[in-house]
Coordinates of C-alpha atoms and ligand atoms in Angstrom, one line a residue:
M1 CA 4.6 -95.8 -7.4
I2 CA 4.7 -93.0 -9.6
L3 CA 4.1 -95.2 -12.4
T4 CA 0.9 -97.1 -10.9
A5 CA -0.3 -93.7 -9.8
L6 CA -0.6 -93.2 -13.3
P7 CA -3.4 -92.9 -15.0
F8 CA -5.8 -94.1 -12.2
G9 CA -4.7 -92.2 -9.2
L10 CA -2.9 -93.1 -6.1
R11 CA -2.5 -96.9 -5.6
H12 CA -0.9 -97.9 -1.9
S13 CA 1.0 -100.9 -1.1
K14 CA -0.3 -102.7 1.9
D15 CA 2.9 -101.9 3.8
E16 CA 2.3 -98.2 2.7
R17 CA -1.0 -98.5 4.2
R18 CA 0.4 -99.4 7.3
V19 CA 3.1 -96.8 7.3
F20 CA 0.3 -94.1 6.5
Q21 CA -1.9 -95.5 9.4
Q22 CA 0.9 -95.7 11.9
N23 CA 1.9 -91.6 10.8
Q24 CA -1.7 -90.5 11.7
V25 CA -1.1 -87.5 14.3
P26 CA -4.1 -87.7 16.5
H27 CA -6.3 -84.3 16.9
S28 CA -4.6 -82.1 19.3
N29 CA -7.2 -80.2 21.4
S30 CA -6.4 -76.2 20.4
R31 CA -9.4 -74.3 19.2
I32 CA -10.1 -73.7 15.8
S33 CA -12.9 -71.9 14.0
P34 CA -15.8 -74.2 12.4
F35 CA -14.2 -73.7 8.8
G36 CA -10.9 -74.9 10.0
F37 CA -9.3 -71.1 9.7
R38 CA -9.9 -67.6 11.5
I39 CA -10.8 -64.5 9.7
L40 CA -8.1 -62.0 11.0
S41 CA -10.7 -59.9 12.7
A42 CA -14.1 -58.3 11.7
R43 CA -12.4 -54.7 11.7
W44 CA -9.5 -56.1 9.0
A45 CA -12.2 -57.3 6.7
L46 CA -14.4 -54.2 6.6
G47 CA -11.5 -52.2 6.4
T48 CA -10.5 -54.0 3.5
I49 CA -14.1 -54.1 1.7
A50 CA -14.1 -50.3 2.6
F51 CA -10.8 -49.8 0.8
L52 CA -12.1 -51.6 -2.4
I53 CA -15.0 -49.7 -2.5
A54 CA -13.6 -46.3 -2.1
T55 CA -10.7 -47.2 -5.0
T56 CA -13.4 -48.3 -7.2
F57 CA -15.5 -45.3 -6.9
L58 CA -13.5 -42.2 -5.8
V59 CA -10.2 -43.1 -7.9
A60 CA -11.1 -45.0 -10.8
P61 CA -13.3 -41.6 -12.3
V62 CA -9.9 -39.6 -11.9
F63 CA -8.1 -42.1 -14.1
A64 CA -11.0 -42.5 -16.6
A65 CA -11.1 -38.7 -16.9
E66 CA -7.8 -38.8 -18.5
V67 CA -8.3 -41.5 -20.9
P68 CA -9.9 -40.9 -24.2
T69 CA -13.9 -40.5 -24.4
N70 CA -14.5 -44.1 -25.8
V71 CA -14.7 -46.8 -23.7
T72 CA -12.9 -50.0 -25.2
N73 CA -15.1 -53.0 -24.1
I74 CA -13.4 -56.4 -24.9
F75 CA -17.2 -58.0 -24.6
K76 CA -18.8 -55.8 -26.9
P77 CA -16.7 -56.8 -29.9
L78 CA -17.5 -54.9 -33.2
S79 CA -15.5 -56.5 -35.8
T80 CA -15.4 -59.9 -37.3
P81 CA -12.2 -61.4 -36.2
A82 CA -12.7 -59.6 -32.4
Q83 CA -16.6 -61.6 -32.5
A84 CA -14.9 -64.9 -33.2
I85 CA -12.7 -64.4 -30.5
H86 CA -15.4 -63.4 -28.5
E87 CA -17.6 -66.3 -28.8
V88 CA -14.5 -68.8 -28.1
S89 CA -13.7 -67.0 -25.1
L90 CA -17.3 -67.1 -24.0
L91 CA -17.3 -70.8 -24.4
V92 CA -14.0 -71.3 -22.6
L93 CA -15.4 -69.1 -19.5
A94 CA -18.5 -71.0 -19.4
I95 CA -16.6 -74.7 -19.2
C96 CA -14.5 -73.0 -16.8
A97 CA -17.2 -71.5 -14.8
G98 CA -19.1 -74.5 -14.7
I99 CA -15.8 -76.5 -13.6
F100 CA -15.1 -73.9 -10.8
L101 CA -18.8 -74.2 -9.2
V102 CA -18.6 -78.1 -9.1
V103 CA -15.2 -78.2 -7.7
G104 CA -15.7 -75.1 -5.4
G105 CA -19.2 -76.4 -4.3
L106 CA -17.9 -79.8 -3.7
L107 CA -14.8 -78.1 -1.6
A108 CA -17.5 -76.0 0.3
Y109 CA -19.9 -79.0 1.0
T110 CA -16.6 -81.1 2.1
V111 CA -15.6 -78.2 4.6
V112 CA -18.8 -77.7 6.0
R113 CA -20.2 -81.1 6.4
F114 CA -17.2 -82.8 7.5
R115 CA -15.7 -80.2 9.8
W116 CA -14.6 -81.0 13.0
R117 CA -17.3 -81.5 15.8
P118 CA -16.5 -81.9 19.7
G119 CA -16.0 -85.8 20.3
D120 CA -14.4 -86.3 17.1
E121 CA -11.1 -86.8 18.9
G122 CA -9.5 -90.3 18.2
H123 CA -12.1 -91.2 15.4
E124 CA -10.6 -91.4 11.6
P125 CA -13.1 -91.4 8.7
P126 CA -13.1 -94.6 6.6
Q127 CA -9.9 -94.8 4.6
I128 CA -10.6 -95.8 1.0
Y129 CA -7.9 -96.9 -1.3
G130 CA -8.5 -97.1 -5.2
S131 CA -11.7 -96.7 -6.9
N132 CA -11.7 -97.6 -10.4
Q133 CA -15.1 -96.1 -11.2
L134 CA -13.9 -92.7 -9.4
E135 CA -10.5 -92.5 -11.3
F136 CA -11.7 -93.6 -14.7
A137 CA -14.4 -90.2 -14.3
W138 CA -11.5 -87.8 -13.4
T139 CA -9.5 -88.9 -15.9
V140 CA -11.8 -89.1 -18.7
I141 CA -13.8 -86.0 -18.3
P142 CA -10.9 -83.4 -18.1
I143 CA -9.6 -85.1 -21.3
V144 CA -13.0 -84.7 -23.1
T145 CA -12.9 -81.0 -21.4
V146 CA -9.6 -80.4 -22.8
F147 CA -10.1 -81.8 -26.2
V148 CA -13.3 -79.7 -26.6
L149 CA -11.5 -76.3 -25.7
F150 CA -8.7 -77.3 -27.9
L151 CA -10.9 -78.0 -31.2
A152 CA -13.0 -74.7 -30.3
T153 CA -9.7 -72.6 -30.3
A154 CA -7.9 -74.4 -33.3
R155 CA -11.3 -73.4 -35.4
T156 CA -11.0 -69.8 -34.3
I157 CA -7.4 -69.4 -34.7
Y158 CA -7.4 -70.9 -38.3
D159 CA -10.5 -68.7 -38.7
V160 CA -8.6 -65.5 -37.8
Q161 CA -5.3 -66.2 -38.9
G162 CA -6.0 -68.4 -41.8
A163 CA -8.5 -65.6 -43.6
L164 CA -7.0 -64.2 -47.1
P165 CA -7.6 -60.7 -48.0
P166 CA -10.0 -60.1 -50.6
A167 CA -9.1 -58.2 -54.0
D168 CA -10.5 -54.8 -52.9
A169 CA -9.2 -55.1 -49.3
L170 CA -7.8 -52.0 -47.9
N171 CA -4.0 -52.6 -47.0
V172 CA -2.4 -50.5 -44.2
T173 CA 1.3 -50.8 -42.9
V174 CA 1.5 -50.1 -39.0
I175 CA 4.9 -49.2 -37.9
G176 CA 5.1 -49.1 -34.0
H177 CA 8.0 -46.4 -32.7
Q178 CA 8.8 -45.6 -29.6
W179 CA 6.0 -44.2 -28.5
W180 CA 3.9 -43.5 -31.5
W181 CA 2.3 -45.7 -34.1
E182 CA 3.1 -44.9 -37.9
I183 CA 0.1 -45.8 -40.5
R184 CA 1.0 -46.1 -43.9
Y185 CA -1.7 -46.5 -46.9
P186 CA 0.9 -47.8 -49.6
E187 CA -1.7 -47.9 -52.2
L188 CA -3.2 -44.8 -51.7
G189 CA 0.0 -42.6 -51.0
I190 CA -0.9 -41.8 -47.5
V191 CA 1.1 -41.5 -44.5
T192 CA -0.4 -40.3 -41.1
A193 CA 0.2 -41.1 -37.1
N194 CA -1.7 -42.6 -34.1
E195 CA -5.2 -42.2 -36.2
M196 CA -6.2 -45.0 -38.6
H197 CA -8.9 -44.6 -40.8
V198 CA -10.7 -47.1 -42.3
P199 CA -14.4 -48.0 -43.8
V200 CA -16.8 -49.8 -42.3
G201 CA -17.9 -53.4 -43.5
E202 CA -21.6 -53.5 -44.8
S203 CA -23.0 -56.9 -45.3
S204 CA -23.5 -55.9 -49.0
K205 CA -20.1 -55.1 -49.3
R206 CA -17.3 -56.0 -47.1
R207 CA -13.9 -54.3 -47.4
P208 CA -12.0 -55.8 -44.3
T209 CA -8.6 -53.8 -43.8
F210 CA -5.5 -56.1 -43.7
L211 CA -2.6 -54.7 -41.5
K212 CA 0.8 -55.5 -41.9
L213 CA 2.8 -54.8 -38.3
E214 CA 6.3 -53.7 -38.6
S215 CA 8.7 -51.9 -35.6
A216 CA 11.1 -49.2 -35.8
D217 CA 12.9 -50.2 -32.4
V218 CA 11.6 -52.6 -30.0
A219 CA 8.8 -54.8 -29.3
H220 CA 5.3 -53.4 -29.1
S221 CA 1.6 -54.8 -29.5
F222 CA -1.0 -53.5 -31.5
W223 CA -4.3 -54.2 -30.0
V224 CA -7.7 -52.5 -30.4
P225 CA -9.9 -54.5 -27.9
Q226 CA -13.3 -54.0 -29.9
L227 CA -11.8 -54.8 -33.2
A228 CA -9.4 -57.8 -33.1
G229 CA -7.0 -59.3 -30.7
K230 CA -3.6 -58.5 -29.6
T231 CA -0.6 -58.6 -32.3
D232 CA 2.9 -58.2 -31.3
V233 CA 4.9 -55.7 -33.3
I234 CA 8.6 -57.0 -33.4
P235 CA 11.6 -55.7 -35.1
N236 CA 13.1 -57.5 -38.3
R237 CA 10.0 -59.1 -38.6
E238 CA 6.6 -58.5 -40.4
N239 CA 3.2 -59.7 -38.6
R240 CA -0.3 -59.6 -40.1
M241 CA -3.7 -59.2 -38.9
W242 CA -7.1 -57.9 -39.9
I243 CA -9.8 -55.9 -38.9
E244 CA -13.8 -55.8 -40.2
P245 CA -15.4 -53.0 -38.2
I246 CA -19.2 -53.4 -38.8
E247 CA -20.3 -50.1 -37.2
P248 CA -18.9 -46.6 -37.9
G249 CA -17.2 -44.8 -34.8
I250 CA -13.8 -44.3 -32.9
Y251 CA -12.2 -47.2 -31.6
V252 CA -9.8 -46.8 -28.9
G253 CA -6.4 -49.0 -28.9
N254 CA -3.1 -48.9 -27.1
C255 CA 0.4 -50.5 -27.5
A256 CA -0.1 -53.7 -25.0
E257 CA 3.7 -54.6 -24.8
Y258 CA 6.0 -52.9 -22.4
C259 CA 8.0 -50.6 -24.5
G260 CA 10.0 -48.4 -22.3
M261 CA 8.9 -45.1 -20.6
Q262 CA 6.1 -43.8 -22.2
H263 CA 4.6 -47.0 -23.2
A264 CA 1.3 -45.9 -21.4
H265 CA 1.2 -42.7 -23.7
M266 CA 1.1 -44.8 -26.9
L267 CA -2.5 -44.7 -27.7
L268 CA -4.0 -45.1 -31.2
R269 CA -7.7 -44.4 -32.6
V270 CA -9.4 -46.3 -35.6
I271 CA -11.8 -44.0 -37.1
V272 CA -14.3 -46.0 -39.0
H273 CA -16.0 -44.6 -41.6
S274 CA -19.0 -45.2 -44.1
P275 CA -17.6 -45.9 -47.8
G276 CA -18.5 -42.3 -48.6
D277 CA -17.0 -40.4 -45.9
F278 CA -13.8 -42.7 -46.0
E279 CA -13.6 -41.3 -49.8
K280 CA -14.0 -38.1 -48.9
W281 CA -11.0 -38.8 -45.8
T282 CA -8.6 -40.4 -48.4
A283 CA -9.2 -37.5 -50.6
A284 CA -8.4 -34.7 -47.9
Q285 CA -5.3 -36.3 -47.1
Q286 CA -4.2 -36.8 -50.5
Q287 CA -4.0 -33.0 -51.2
P288 CA -0.6 -31.4 -50.9
P289 CA -0.2 -29.3 -47.8
V290 CA -1.5 -25.5 -47.6
D291 CA 0.6 -23.0 -48.3
D292 CA -0.6 -20.2 -46.6
P293 CA 0.9 -16.8 -47.8
Q294 CA 0.3 -15.7 -44.1
A295 CA 2.3 -18.8 -42.3
R296 CA 5.3 -18.1 -44.9
A297 CA 7.8 -17.0 -42.2
G298 CA 6.9 -19.7 -39.9
R299 CA 7.3 -22.3 -42.6
D300 CA 10.8 -20.9 -43.4
V301 CA 11.9 -21.3 -39.7
F302 CA 10.7 -24.8 -40.0
F303 CA 12.8 -25.6 -43.1
T304 CA 15.8 -23.8 -41.7
T305 CA 15.9 -25.8 -38.2
S306 CA 16.6 -29.5 -37.6
C307 CA 12.4 -30.1 -37.7
I308 CA 13.3 -31.3 -41.2
N309 CA 15.5 -33.9 -40.2
C310 CA 12.8 -36.1 -38.4
H311 CA 9.3 -34.8 -40.0
T312 CA 8.0 -34.9 -43.4
I313 CA 5.9 -32.8 -45.2
K314 CA 4.6 -33.8 -48.3
G315 CA 6.0 -32.2 -51.6
T316 CA 8.5 -30.0 -49.4
K317 CA 12.0 -30.7 -48.6
A318 CA 11.0 -31.8 -45.2
M319 CA 11.4 -35.7 -45.8
G320 CA 12.6 -37.1 -42.4
T321 CA 11.0 -40.1 -41.0
F322 CA 12.3 -40.6 -37.8
G323 CA 9.0 -38.4 -36.3
P324 CA 5.3 -38.6 -37.3
D325 CA 4.4 -37.2 -40.9
L326 CA 2.9 -33.8 -40.7
T327 CA 1.3 -33.2 -43.9
H328 CA -2.1 -32.9 -42.2
L329 CA -1.2 -32.5 -38.8
M330 CA -4.2 -30.6 -37.9
S331 CA -6.6 -33.3 -39.0
R332 CA -5.6 -35.5 -36.2
E333 CA -7.0 -35.4 -32.5
T334 CA -4.6 -35.7 -30.5
L335 CA -0.7 -35.0 -29.8
G336 CA 1.8 -37.4 -28.6
A337 CA -0.2 -40.2 -29.5
G338 CA -3.3 -39.8 -27.4
T339 CA -1.5 -37.8 -24.6
V340 CA -3.3 -34.7 -25.3
P341 CA -5.9 -32.7 -27.2
N342 CA -4.4 -31.6 -30.6
T343 CA -5.2 -28.0 -29.9
A344 CA -3.2 -24.6 -30.8
E345 CA -2.5 -24.2 -27.2
K346 CA -1.3 -27.9 -26.8
L347 CA 0.5 -27.6 -29.9
R348 CA 2.4 -24.3 -28.7
T349 CA 3.3 -25.9 -25.4
W350 CA 4.4 -29.1 -27.6
V351 CA 6.7 -27.3 -29.9
R352 CA 8.5 -25.3 -27.3
D353 CA 9.1 -28.4 -25.2
P354 CA 7.8 -31.5 -25.5
Q355 CA 9.3 -33.4 -22.6
T356 CA 6.6 -30.9 -20.4
I357 CA 4.0 -33.4 -21.8
K358 CA 5.5 -36.7 -22.9
E359 CA 8.9 -36.8 -20.7
G360 CA 11.4 -39.1 -22.4
C361 CA 10.1 -38.8 -25.7
N362 CA 12.4 -38.7 -28.6
M363 CA 11.8 -34.9 -29.7
P364 CA 14.1 -32.6 -27.9
N365 CA 13.4 -29.1 -26.5
M366 CA 14.5 -27.2 -29.8
Q367 CA 15.6 -24.1 -27.6
L368 CA 13.5 -21.9 -29.7
T369 CA 12.9 -18.2 -29.4
D370 CA 9.7 -17.0 -28.6
D371 CA 9.2 -15.4 -32.1
E372 CA 10.2 -18.8 -33.9
L373 CA 7.9 -20.6 -31.9
N374 CA 5.1 -18.4 -32.5
Q375 CA 5.7 -18.4 -36.3
I376 CA 6.4 -22.2 -36.5
V377 CA 3.1 -22.8 -34.5
A378 CA 1.4 -20.5 -37.0
Y379 CA 2.7 -22.5 -39.6
L380 CA 2.0 -25.9 -38.3
L381 CA -1.8 -24.7 -37.6
T382 CA -2.4 -24.3 -41.4
L383 CA -1.4 -27.9 -41.8
K384 CA -5.0 -29.0 -42.0
Ligands
CUA1 CU1 4.8 -49.6 -27.7 CU2 4.5 -50.5 -25.5

């Protein structure tokens, strides 16, 4: 029976039809609502709607206030691969919406048109078995639909993943850590954290950024919704992707793969500069760290505690790679991968006990005295 049901739907033998008809249960006389089901109660429905409205308009802004200023909108792509993905997703959405309307419309029509009416007891609708036209239609239409979806998607995947870097592409290595992003520019000798600076692509001169994605610990996922799709960041594996932003600005992204306690505080900013501003940023980052005589005391404390085991300050004996590079710490906008703004006050709280800001992060409370704390913070504030 299963074999004959494919591909043209169910075909019943005469015996099966007889069994089927004998097994028909006559309608009981219980009351049902016109649509065959009962809404639990009007009060329940109103309560649910009120709850949804309240959570949307009252609670959502509370969370929104914590989020970095820029809204990330997957429907407003501003980079070549994101635009390609956006186009194919609109096509998929349109086709699925069409299917939904047809199926939902027919279903709603059937439910209303053929609902139970008084006097229906004992009557059966005409039983129809086997219709070649119908079965052919509902086999061929889905096959064609799936084929169109497959071709459009395969083409986009090929365009995005098969793109080769042009000779002057910017190469950046992104390393996911629990719970921050290390950003390395091997050709420029720059290392930073949680903020990726890239040049904007102009129609006269395209300059895409090609990313190599690596992980230092567990699986993460790199996602800046307006610039490109998600790409997994996996230990012992090198994944690649690229972005080509078409407008200067700040694009907010985040880790999109649950990676432990502070997964939600693994934010990322991509700062897109005009070509001239990008050159300026590059030149500033390539400068050695400032040596301010006023901050020497703090510097000495920094170099005599275990800070240097985890952090690098270029050109000094601090060469740790476990935590973020601090050479130009104060050029960055946030601390703790987007957890708090990078202000003097927050920096002091962070150095005294990072766990109060980002519980579970790998930087311990160093048990510094107030004097040591003040000196270290004074020194860090000079690292512009
Ligand atoms: Cu890294 Cu989630």
